[in-house]
Structures are given as structure tokens and as C-alpha cells.
CSV table of C-alpha atoms in Angstrom, one decimal:
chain,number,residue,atom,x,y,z
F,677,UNK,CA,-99.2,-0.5,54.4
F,678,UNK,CA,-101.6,1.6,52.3
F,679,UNK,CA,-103.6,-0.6,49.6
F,680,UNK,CA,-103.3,0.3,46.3
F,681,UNK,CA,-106.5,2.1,44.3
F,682,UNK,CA,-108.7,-0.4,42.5
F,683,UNK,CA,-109.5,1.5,39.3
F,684,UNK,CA,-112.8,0.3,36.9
F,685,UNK,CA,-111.1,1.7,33.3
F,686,UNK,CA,-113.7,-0.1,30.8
F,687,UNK,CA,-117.4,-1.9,30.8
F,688,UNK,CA,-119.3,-4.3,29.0
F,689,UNK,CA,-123.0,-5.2,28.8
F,690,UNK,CA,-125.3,-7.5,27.5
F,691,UNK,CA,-128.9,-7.4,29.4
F,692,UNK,CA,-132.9,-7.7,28.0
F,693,UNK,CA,-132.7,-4.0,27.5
F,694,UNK,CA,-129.5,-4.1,25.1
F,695,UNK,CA,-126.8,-5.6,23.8
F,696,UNK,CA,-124.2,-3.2,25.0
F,697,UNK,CA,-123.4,-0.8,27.8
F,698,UNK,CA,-125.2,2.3,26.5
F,699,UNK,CA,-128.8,1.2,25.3
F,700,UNK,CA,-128.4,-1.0,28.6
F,701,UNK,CA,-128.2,2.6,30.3
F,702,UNK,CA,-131.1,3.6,27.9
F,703,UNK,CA,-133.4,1.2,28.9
F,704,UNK,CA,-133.1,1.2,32.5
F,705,UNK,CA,-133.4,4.8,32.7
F,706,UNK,CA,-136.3,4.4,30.4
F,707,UNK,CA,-138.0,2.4,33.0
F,708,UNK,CA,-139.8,-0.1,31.2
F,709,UNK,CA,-139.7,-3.4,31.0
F,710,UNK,CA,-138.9,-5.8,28.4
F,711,UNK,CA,-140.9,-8.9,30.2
F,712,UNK,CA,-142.9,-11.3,27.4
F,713,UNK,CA,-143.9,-14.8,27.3
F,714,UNK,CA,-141.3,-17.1,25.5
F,715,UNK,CA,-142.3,-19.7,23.4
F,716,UNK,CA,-139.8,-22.2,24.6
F,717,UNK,CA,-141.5,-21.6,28.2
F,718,UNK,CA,-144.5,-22.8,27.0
F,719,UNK,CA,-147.0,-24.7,29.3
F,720,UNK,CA,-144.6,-23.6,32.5
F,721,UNK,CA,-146.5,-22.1,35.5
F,722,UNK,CA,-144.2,-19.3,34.6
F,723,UNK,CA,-143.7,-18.9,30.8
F,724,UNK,CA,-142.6,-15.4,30.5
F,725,UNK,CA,-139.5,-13.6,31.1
F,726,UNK,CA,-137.2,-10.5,30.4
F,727,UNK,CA,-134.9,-11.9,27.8
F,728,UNK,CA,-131.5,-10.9,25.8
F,729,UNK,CA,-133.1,-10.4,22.4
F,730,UNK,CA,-132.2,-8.8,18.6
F,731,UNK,CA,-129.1,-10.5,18.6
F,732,UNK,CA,-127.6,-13.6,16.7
F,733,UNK,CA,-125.4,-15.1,19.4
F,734,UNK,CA,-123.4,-17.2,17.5
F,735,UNK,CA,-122.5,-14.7,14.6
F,736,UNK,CA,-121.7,-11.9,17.2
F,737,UNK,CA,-119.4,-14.8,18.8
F,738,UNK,CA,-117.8,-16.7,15.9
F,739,UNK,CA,-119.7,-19.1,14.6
F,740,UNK,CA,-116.3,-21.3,15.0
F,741,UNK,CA,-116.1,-21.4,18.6
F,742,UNK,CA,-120.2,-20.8,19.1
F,743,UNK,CA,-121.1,-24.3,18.8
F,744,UNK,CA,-119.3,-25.0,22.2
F,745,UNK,CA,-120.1,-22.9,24.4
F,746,UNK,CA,-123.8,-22.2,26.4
F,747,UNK,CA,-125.8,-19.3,25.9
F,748,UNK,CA,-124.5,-17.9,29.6
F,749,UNK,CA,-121.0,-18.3,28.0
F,750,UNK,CA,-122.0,-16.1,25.2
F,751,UNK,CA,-122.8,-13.6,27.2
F,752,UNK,CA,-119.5,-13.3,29.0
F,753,UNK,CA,-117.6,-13.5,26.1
F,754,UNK,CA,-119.3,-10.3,24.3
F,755,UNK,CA,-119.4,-8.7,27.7
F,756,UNK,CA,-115.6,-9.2,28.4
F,757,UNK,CA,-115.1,-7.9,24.5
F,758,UNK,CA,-116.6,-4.4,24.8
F,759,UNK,CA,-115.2,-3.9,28.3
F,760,UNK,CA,-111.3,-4.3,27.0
F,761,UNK,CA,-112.0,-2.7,24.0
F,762,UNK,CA,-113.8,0.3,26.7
F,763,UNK,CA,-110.5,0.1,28.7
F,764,UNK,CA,-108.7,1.1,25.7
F,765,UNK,CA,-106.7,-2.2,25.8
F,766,UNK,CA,-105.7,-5.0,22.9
F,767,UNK,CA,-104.9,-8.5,24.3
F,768,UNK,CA,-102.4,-8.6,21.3
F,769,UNK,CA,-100.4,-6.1,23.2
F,770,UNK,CA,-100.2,-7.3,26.9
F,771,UNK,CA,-98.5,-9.6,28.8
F,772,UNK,CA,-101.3,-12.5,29.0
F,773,UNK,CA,-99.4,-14.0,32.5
F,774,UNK,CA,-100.2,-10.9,34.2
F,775,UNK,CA,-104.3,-10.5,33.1
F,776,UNK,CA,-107.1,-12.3,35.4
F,777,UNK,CA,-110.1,-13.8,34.7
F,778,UNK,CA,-112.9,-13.9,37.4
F,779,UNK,CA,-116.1,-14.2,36.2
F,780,UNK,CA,-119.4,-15.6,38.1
F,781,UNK,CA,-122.6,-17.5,37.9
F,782,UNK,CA,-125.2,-18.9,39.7
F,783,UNK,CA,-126.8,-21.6,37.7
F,784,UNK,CA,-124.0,-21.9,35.3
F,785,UNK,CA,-125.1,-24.3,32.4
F,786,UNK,CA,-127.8,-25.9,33.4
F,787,UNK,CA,-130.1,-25.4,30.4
F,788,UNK,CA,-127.2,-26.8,28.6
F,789,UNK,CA,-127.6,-30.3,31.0
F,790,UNK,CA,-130.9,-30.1,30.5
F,791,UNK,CA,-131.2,-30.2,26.9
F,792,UNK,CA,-128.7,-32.9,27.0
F,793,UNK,CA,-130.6,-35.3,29.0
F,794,UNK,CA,-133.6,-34.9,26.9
F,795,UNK,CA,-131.0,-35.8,23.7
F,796,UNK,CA,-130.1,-38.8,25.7
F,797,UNK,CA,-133.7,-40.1,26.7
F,798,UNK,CA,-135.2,-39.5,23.6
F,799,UNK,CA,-132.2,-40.4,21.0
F,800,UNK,CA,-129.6,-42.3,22.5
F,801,UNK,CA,-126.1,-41.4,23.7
F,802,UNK,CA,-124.8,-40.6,19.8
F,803,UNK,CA,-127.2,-37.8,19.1
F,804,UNK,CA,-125.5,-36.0,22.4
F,805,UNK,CA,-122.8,-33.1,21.9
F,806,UNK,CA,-119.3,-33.8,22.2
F,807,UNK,CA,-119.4,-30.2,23.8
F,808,UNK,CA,-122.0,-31.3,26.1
F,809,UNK,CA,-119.3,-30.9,29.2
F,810,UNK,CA,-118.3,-27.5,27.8
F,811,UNK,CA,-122.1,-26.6,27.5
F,812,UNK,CA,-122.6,-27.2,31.2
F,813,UNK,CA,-119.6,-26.2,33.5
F,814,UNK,CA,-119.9,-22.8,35.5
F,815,UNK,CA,-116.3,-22.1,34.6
F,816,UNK,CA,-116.5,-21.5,30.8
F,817,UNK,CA,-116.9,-18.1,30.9
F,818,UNK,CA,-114.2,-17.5,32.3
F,819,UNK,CA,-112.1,-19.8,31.0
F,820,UNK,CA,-113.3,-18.8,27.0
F,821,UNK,CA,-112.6,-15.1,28.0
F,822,UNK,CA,-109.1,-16.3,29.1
F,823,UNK,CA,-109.1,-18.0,25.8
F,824,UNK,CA,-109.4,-15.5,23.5
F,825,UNK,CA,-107.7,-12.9,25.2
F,826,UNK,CA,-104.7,-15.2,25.6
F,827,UNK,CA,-105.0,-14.3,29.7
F,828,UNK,CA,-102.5,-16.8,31.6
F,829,UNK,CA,-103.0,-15.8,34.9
F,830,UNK,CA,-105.7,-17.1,37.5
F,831,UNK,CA,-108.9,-17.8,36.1
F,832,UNK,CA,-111.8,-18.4,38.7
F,833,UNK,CA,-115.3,-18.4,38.4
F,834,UNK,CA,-117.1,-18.0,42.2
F,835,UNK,CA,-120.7,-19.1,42.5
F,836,UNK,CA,-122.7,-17.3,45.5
F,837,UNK,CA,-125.6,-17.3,43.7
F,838,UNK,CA,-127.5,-14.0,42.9
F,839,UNK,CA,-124.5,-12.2,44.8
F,840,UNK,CA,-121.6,-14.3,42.1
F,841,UNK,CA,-121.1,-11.1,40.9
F,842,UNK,CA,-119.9,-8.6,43.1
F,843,UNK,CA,-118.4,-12.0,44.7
F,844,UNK,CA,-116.4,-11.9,41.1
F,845,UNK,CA,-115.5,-8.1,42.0
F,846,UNK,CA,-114.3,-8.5,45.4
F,847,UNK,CA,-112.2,-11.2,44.3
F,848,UNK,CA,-110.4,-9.6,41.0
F,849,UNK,CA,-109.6,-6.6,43.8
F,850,UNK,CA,-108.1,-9.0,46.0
F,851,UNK,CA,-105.7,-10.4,43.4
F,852,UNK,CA,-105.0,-6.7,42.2
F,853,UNK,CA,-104.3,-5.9,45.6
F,854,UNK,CA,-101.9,-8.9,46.6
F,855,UNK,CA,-100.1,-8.5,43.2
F,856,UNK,CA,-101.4,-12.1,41.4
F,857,UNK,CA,-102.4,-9.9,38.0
F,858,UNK,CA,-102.1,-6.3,36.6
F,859,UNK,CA,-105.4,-6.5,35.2
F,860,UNK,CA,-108.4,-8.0,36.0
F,861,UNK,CA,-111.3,-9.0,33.6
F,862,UNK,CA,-114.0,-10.0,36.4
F,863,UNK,CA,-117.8,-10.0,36.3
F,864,UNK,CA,-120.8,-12.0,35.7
F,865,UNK,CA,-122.8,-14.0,33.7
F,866,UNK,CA,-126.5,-16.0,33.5
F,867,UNK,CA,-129.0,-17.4,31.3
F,868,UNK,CA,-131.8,-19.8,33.5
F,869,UNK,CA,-134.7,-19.2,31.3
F,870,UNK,CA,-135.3,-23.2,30.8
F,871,UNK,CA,-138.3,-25.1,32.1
F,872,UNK,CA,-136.4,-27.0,35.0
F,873,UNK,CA,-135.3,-23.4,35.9
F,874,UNK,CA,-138.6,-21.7,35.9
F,875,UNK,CA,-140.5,-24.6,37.4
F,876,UNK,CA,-138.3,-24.2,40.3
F,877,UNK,CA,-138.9,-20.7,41.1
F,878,UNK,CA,-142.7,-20.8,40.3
F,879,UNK,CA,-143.1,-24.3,43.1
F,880,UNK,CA,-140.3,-21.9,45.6
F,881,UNK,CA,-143.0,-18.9,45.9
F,882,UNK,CA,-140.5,-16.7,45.0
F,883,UNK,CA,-141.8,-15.7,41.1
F,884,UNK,CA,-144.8,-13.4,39.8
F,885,UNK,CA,-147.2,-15.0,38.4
F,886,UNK,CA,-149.2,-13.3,35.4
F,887,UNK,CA,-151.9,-11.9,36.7
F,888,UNK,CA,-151.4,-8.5,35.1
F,889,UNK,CA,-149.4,-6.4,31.8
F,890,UNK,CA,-146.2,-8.1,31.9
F,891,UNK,CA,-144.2,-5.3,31.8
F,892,UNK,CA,-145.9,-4.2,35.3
F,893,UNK,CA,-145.2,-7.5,37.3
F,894,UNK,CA,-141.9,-6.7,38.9
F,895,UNK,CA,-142.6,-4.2,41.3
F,896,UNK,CA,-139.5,-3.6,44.0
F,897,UNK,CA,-140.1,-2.1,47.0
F,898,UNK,CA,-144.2,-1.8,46.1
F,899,UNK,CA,-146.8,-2.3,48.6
F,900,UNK,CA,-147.9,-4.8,46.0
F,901,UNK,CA,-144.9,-6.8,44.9
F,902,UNK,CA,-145.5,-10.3,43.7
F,903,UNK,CA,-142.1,-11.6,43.1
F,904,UNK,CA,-139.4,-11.8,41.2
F,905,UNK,CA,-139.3,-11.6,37.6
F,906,UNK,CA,-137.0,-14.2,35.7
F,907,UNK,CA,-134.0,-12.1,33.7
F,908,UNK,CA,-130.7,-13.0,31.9
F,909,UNK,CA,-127.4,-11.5,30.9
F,910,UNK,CA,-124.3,-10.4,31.8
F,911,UNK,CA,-121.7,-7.6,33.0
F,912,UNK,CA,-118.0,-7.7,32.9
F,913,UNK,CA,-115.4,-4.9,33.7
F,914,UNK,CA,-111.9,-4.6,33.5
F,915,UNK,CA,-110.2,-3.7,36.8
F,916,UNK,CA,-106.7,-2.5,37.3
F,917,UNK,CA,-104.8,-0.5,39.9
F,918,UNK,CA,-105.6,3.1,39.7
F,919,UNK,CA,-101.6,3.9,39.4
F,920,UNK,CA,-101.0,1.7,36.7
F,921,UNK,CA,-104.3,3.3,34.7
F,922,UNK,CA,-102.7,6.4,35.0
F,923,UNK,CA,-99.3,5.3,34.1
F,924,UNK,CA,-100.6,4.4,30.6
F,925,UNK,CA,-103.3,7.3,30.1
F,926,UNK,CA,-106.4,5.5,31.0
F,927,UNK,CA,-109.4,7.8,32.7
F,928,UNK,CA,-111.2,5.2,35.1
F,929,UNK,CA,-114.9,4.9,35.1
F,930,UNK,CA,-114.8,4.3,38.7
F,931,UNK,CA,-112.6,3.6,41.7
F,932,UNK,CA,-113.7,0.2,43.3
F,933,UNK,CA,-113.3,1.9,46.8
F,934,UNK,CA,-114.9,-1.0,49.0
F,935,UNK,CA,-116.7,-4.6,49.3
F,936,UNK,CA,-118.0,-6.6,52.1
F,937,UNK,CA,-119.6,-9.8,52.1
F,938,UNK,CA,-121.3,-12.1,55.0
F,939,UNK,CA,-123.8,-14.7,55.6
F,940,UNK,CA,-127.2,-15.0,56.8
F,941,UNK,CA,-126.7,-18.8,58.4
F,942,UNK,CA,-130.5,-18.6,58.3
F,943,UNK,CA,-132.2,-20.6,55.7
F,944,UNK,CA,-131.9,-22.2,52.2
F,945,UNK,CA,-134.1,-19.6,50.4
F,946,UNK,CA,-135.4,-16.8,52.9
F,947,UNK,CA,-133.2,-13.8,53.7
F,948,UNK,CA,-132.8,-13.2,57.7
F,949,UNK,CA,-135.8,-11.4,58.4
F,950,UNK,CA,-134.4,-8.5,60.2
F,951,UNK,CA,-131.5,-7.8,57.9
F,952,UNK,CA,-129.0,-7.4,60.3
F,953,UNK,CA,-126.3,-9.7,58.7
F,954,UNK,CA,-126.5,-8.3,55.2
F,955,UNK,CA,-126.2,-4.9,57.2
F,956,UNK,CA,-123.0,-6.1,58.7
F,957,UNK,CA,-121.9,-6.8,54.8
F,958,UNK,CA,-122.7,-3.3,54.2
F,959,UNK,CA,-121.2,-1.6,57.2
F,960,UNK,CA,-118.3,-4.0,55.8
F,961,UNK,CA,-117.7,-2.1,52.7
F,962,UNK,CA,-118.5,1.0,53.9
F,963,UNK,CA,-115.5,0.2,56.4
F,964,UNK,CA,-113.1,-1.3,53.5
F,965,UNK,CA,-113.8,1.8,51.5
F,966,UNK,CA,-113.3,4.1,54.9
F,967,UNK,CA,-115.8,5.8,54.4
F,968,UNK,CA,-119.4,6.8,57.0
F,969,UNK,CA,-122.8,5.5,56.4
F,970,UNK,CA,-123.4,9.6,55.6
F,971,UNK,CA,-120.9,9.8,52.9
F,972,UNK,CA,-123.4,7.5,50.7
F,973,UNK,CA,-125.2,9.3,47.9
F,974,UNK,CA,-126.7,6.7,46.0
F,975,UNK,CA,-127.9,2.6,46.8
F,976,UNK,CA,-128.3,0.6,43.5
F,977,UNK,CA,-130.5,-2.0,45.8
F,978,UNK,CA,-131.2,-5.7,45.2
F,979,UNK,CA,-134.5,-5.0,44.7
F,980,UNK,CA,-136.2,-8.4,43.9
F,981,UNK,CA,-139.3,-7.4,44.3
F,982,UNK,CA,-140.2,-10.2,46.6
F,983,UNK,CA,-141.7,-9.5,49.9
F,984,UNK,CA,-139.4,-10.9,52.6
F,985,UNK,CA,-136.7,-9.4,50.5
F,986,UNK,CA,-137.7,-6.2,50.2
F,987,UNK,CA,-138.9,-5.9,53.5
F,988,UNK,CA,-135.4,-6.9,55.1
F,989,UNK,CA,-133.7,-4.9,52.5
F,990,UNK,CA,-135.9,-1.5,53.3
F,991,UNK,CA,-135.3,-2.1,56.8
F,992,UNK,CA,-131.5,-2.5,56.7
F,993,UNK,CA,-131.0,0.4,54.3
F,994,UNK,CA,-133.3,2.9,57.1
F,995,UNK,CA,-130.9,1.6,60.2
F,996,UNK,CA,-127.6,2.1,58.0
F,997,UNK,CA,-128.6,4.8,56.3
F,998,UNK,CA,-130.9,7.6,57.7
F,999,UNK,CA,-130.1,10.7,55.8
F,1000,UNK,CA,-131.9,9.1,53.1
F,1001,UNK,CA,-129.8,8.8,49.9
F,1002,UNK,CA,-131.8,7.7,46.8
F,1003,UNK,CA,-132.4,4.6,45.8
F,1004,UNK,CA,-133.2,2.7,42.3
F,1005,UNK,CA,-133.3,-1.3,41.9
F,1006,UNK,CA,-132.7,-2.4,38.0
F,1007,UNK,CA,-135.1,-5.6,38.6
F,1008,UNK,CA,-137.8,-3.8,37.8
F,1009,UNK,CA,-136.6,-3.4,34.1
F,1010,UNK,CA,-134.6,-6.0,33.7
F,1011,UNK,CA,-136.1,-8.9,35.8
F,1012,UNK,CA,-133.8,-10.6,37.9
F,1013,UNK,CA,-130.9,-11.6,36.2
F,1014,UNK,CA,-129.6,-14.1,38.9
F,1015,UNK,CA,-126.0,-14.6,38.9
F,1016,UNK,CA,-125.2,-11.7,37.1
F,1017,UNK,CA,-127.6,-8.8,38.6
F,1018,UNK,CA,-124.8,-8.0,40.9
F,1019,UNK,CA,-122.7,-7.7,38.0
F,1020,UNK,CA,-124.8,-5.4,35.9
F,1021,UNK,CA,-125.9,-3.5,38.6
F,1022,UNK,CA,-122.4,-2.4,40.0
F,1023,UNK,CA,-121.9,-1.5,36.5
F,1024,UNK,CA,-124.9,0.9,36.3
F,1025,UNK,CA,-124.3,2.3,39.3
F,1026,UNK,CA,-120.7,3.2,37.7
F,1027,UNK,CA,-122.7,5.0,34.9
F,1028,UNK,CA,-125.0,6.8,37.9
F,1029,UNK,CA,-121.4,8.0,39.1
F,1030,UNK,CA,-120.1,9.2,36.2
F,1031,UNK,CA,-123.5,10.7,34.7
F,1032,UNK,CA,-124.8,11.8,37.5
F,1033,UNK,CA,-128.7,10.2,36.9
F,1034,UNK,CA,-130.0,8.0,38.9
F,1035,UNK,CA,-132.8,5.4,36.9
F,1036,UNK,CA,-135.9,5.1,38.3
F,1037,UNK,CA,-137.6,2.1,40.0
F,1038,UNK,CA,-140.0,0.3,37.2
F,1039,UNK,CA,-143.5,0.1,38.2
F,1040,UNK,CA,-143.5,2.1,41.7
F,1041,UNK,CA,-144.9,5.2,42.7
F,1042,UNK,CA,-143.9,4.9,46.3
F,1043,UNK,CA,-142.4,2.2,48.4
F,1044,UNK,CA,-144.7,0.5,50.4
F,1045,UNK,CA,-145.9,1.8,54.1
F,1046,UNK,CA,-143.6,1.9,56.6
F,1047,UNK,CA,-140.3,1.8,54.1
F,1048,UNK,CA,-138.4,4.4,55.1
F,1049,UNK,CA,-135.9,4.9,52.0
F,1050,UNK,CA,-136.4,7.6,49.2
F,1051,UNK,CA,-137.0,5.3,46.1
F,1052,UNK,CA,-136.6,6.8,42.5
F,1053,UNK,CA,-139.6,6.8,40.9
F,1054,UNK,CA,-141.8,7.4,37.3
F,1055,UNK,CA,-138.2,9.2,35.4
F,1056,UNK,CA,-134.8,9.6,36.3
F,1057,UNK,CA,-133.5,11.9,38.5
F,1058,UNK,CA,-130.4,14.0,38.1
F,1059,UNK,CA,-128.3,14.4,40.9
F,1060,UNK,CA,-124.4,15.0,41.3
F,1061,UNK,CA,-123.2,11.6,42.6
F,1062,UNK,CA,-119.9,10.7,44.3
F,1063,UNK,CA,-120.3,7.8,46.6
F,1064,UNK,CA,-122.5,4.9,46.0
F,1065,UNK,CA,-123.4,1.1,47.4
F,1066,UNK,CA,-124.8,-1.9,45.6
F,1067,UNK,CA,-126.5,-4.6,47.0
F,1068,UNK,CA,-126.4,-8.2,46.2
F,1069,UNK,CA,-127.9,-10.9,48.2
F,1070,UNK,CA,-128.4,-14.4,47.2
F,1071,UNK,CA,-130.1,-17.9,47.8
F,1072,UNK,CA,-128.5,-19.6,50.5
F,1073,UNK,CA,-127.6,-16.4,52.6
F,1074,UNK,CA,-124.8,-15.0,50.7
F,1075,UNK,CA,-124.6,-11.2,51.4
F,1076,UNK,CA,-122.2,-9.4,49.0
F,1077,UNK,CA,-122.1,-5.2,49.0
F,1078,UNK,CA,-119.8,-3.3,46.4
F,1079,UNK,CA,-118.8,0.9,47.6
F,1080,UNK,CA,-117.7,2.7,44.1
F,1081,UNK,CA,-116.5,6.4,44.1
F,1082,UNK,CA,-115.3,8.8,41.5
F,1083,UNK,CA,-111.5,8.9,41.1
């Protein structure tokens, strides 16, 4: 039996470059970066970051249902607002039993624990929230979302670290595709920029340190790189079977054609250092989708800017792909947005789909020696655009790979 056509019909965006989809699109293909020191980071080995910024959180929220939920939470819920608005769609208006919820995280709450405990050490268990649960739980973005847009039908919220997103993606297909919901509001969502957090990267290895402009510090795919540069935000889309978009006189962004997802089974925090597992996530997609490896015009990469990472990554993306598409990685802009880079990445590549640019990589003027890919560099670079991957691989060996097409 033929699967149905997974249709993207509507977007939303919150990221350090802007607080919807289009400036996001601005600022990537602007190709700077936002990165600054942040006062609440101060006296961290690493007290600087790419951060969500001219924004009141809880007034663009409600300040009535603000008070409970974590900044990560906030995130998801403005996301998840502009992408139903995007689909042209009003919750007042649809059967609630029949819309989805899947959205992802990585690290979930955790600043929210964190300040908690401190309340507790230093003030007793009174001065704690009586939210301090909801300020902490990975699910709450999801489950808000479902919330306020009366959706009654699964609500899940995957964790597979930096790859959570697409993980969210592949998942709100599957229930589209098995008949569990008629709509699907899935992406992702992550705010880690906390002490505890940062600490942690700076004593892994795996974060720049400040030894330069800030802007300049993430560098993918650069002779150079450093690491990883901390980032926040979140990306949710609204999914529905292509058929039933066109039954009610929606144009889709996108068509989720494809996704593929493995594991390295190699170590905690180091990706396999030949690649060849995340390849098999990619030739996974690519398989899902039925398309070749030459049908590929476009790789939105993961792009950490680490070096085992990108190393693996360039390798992998020269066996799979030889003809050479182009290639941009957001991190360079945004920093490394964690649990929802995935997220906001597929989502840009939508944008590179439908606008046919692709955003250059921040801070690189050519991949390092002996990378074989075709990196987008200095400005954006137009180019018709029909076919394209995105990458996601996370901590703990999670390989996650979205295809998106052009209906």
C-alpha cells in the first residue's frame, strides 16, 4: 500500500536571530552571529552565548499561564502559535481528538531544577514554586501546546538529544501515516544557557572558548574550529497529509518526503569516527523518501563546529554524496541550539526549498583540507532547489536525517 504524502503547511520560529520565522530567515542568511557574554553566565569558563533576545517572554505568552511554565516551554508555545496561525488553521475550528502534539528536547527544564535547588538551599522549602514540577519536566511543551490548542490526541515529547527534533518529525509522520491524528503540531524546543549547563560543556571539550570576536568563534567545517557555540530556541511545524491540505485549500511549504534514524553504539559523547552509521541514517531517508544519493540538491548539515564532528560529518557527506550538492550549517549563526537545532534547521531548509537560497556558512571561507563538500560561504547563494537533507546527530549516538521536497 502506497503511504500517504506528509505535507509541511505552516512554520514557526523563535531562534537568537529572531523571534519569528522570517527575521530568523534574515539572520541566517545574513551570516552573522548574535554570540555575547550573558551576565547571568558570569564567572563560567564559558560565559557567552547566542541567545533569544528583544522579547518579553511572558507578555508575548500570557502573563496568566507564564508563571508556570520554563523559558524552553515558552519557546514552544510561540513557536507552535505562528506555525497554525502559518497553516492557515484556528484550533477553535477543528476537531481537537484528531490534532497531535510531538514536540522535543534535550535538556528539557533543567535550568528550571537548578534554580530550584538553589531556592531550597538557600531559603527553605516555602520560598520554592508550586510550579517547580511544571518548570522542570521535558513534556511541557508539548503538553501546554496541547493545552491551548485544545489538541486531544497523542501528545509525546522524544528526547534524542541534539537530534530530538527531527526525532519529533519522524514521529508526527508516523502517526500521520498510521492514521492516530489528522494534524500534527511536532518540533522542538531548548533553552540550556544556565551555569550547570555551560559548565558541563566547557569540562566535556566540546565548547569554544573565547579566545577571539565572539561572533567569529563558531566556525563549522573550518580548518580552525574550536567548538561548539552554546544557542537556544525553538521550531515547530504543523504536519498534515498532503491530500487533506489540498482538500481544504492549503499550499504546503514542503512535502516531508523521508527520515532515517540510527545509532552510533560508540561512545557517550564522541560521534563514530568514520561516520558510517549516521551514513546508514542518511541512506535511510534517502531510501524512505525513494529517492538516489544524486537526486540531493542541498544538505542543511549539523555542523557543530567541533572537530571530531565535523570531520565524521565531511567524510560521510563525500561517500554519500559525490556530485557535490551545497552545503550550509546554521550553527554558525545561531550557536548550537541543542535539542532544537534539528528542528530549526529542517525548517530553514524548507525556506531554502521554497526560496531557492541557500545561507551561507558563518565564519568560513573554505572547509578545511581534505573536506571534500562544497560549503556555502561569505553570502547566500541562489540556486533553484528541489531535494534536500538535514542532518542531526546527538550525544549519546543518536543519528536522525530529515529528506524534504517541493510538492
Amino acid at each position: 500500500m502506497k503511504m500517504p504524502s506528509i505535507a509541511v503547511t505552516g512554520l514557526g520560529m523563535i531562534t537568537p536571530v529572531g523571534n519569528d520565522t522570517e527575521s530568523t530567515w534574515d539572520g541566517v542568511c545574513a551570516g552573522v552571529s548574535p554570540a555575547r557574554t550573558v551576565p547571568a553566565l558570569a564567572g563560567c569558563a564559558i560565559d557567552f552565548a547566542c541567545t533569544v533576545d528583544g522579547i518579553d517572554l511572558d507578555a508575548a505568552v500570557g502573563r496568566r499561564t507564564a508563571f508556570r511554565m520554563g523559558r524552553y516551554t515558552k519557546f514552544a508555545v510561540l513557536a507552535a502559535r505562528e506555525a497554525v496561525s502559518d497553516a492557515g488553521l484556528d484550533p477553535g475550528d477543528w476537531d481537537g481528538s484528531r490534532v497531535a502534539v510531538v514536540v522535543g528536547t534535550s535538556s528539557g527544564g533543567s535550568a528550571g531544577l537548578t534554580d530550584q535547588a538553589l531556592v531550597l538551599e538557600r531559603r527553605g522549602p516555602e520560598a520554592t514554586s508550586p510550579s517547580g514540577i511544571l518548570l522542570t519536566i521535558p513534556n511541557m511543551p508539548a503538553a501546554e501546546i496541547a493545552i491551548e490548542m485544545s489538541a486531544t490526541g497523542p501528545s509525546l515529547a522524544p528526547c534524542t538529544a541534539c537530534s530530538s527534533g527531527v526525532t519529533a518529525l519522524s514521529v508526527a509522520r508516523d502517526l500521520l501515516v498510521t492514521g492516530q491524528c489528522d494534524l500534527a503540531i511536532a518540533g522542538a524546543t531548548e533553552s540550556t544557557l544556565f551555569p550547570i549547563a555551560m559548565t558541563g560543556f566547557a569540562r566535556s571539550g566540546a565548547a569554544a572558548l573565547a579566545d577571539r570576536d565572539l561572533s567569529r568563534l563558531s566556525r563549522p567545517f573550518a580548518a580552525d574550529r574550536a567548538g561548539l557555540v552554546m544557542g537556544e530556541g525553538a521550531a515547530v511545524m504543523v504536519l498534515e497529509r498532503a491530500a487533506d491540505a489540498e482538500a481544504r485549500g492549503a499550499q504546503p511549504r514542503a512535502l516531508l518526503a523521508g527520515t532515517g534514524a540510527t545509532t552510533d553504539a560508540h561512545h557517550p559523547t564522541s560521534p563514530h569516527p568514520d561516520g558510517r552509521i549516521a551514513q546508514a541514517a542518511v541512506e535511510a531517508a534517502l531510501r524512505d523518501a525513494g529517492w538516489q544519493a544524486g537526486d540531493v540538491e542541498h544538505i542543511n548539515a549539523h555542523g557543530t563546529a567541533t572537530p571530531r564532528n565535523d570531520a565524521a560529518e565531511a567524510a560521510l557527506i563525500g561517500r554519500v554524496f559525490p556530485h557535490r550538492p551545497p552545503v550550509t550549517a546554521p550553527k554558525g549563526v545561531l550557536g548550537h541550539c541543542m535539542g532544537a537545532a534539528g528542528a530549526i534547521e529542517a525548517g530553514l531548509t524548507i525556506l531554502t526549498l521554497q526560496r531557492g537560497i541557500i545561507p551561507p556558512v558563518a565564519n568560513l571561507d573554505a572547509p578545511a583540507p581534505g573536506f571534500d563538500i562544497d560549503c556555502v560561504t561569505k553570502q547566500p547563494r541562489e540556486l533553484p532547489v528541489r531535494r534536500a537533507v538535514s542532518h542531526s546527530f546527538g550525544f549519546g549516538g543518536h543519528n536522525a536525517v530529515v529528506a524534504l521536497q517541493l510538492p
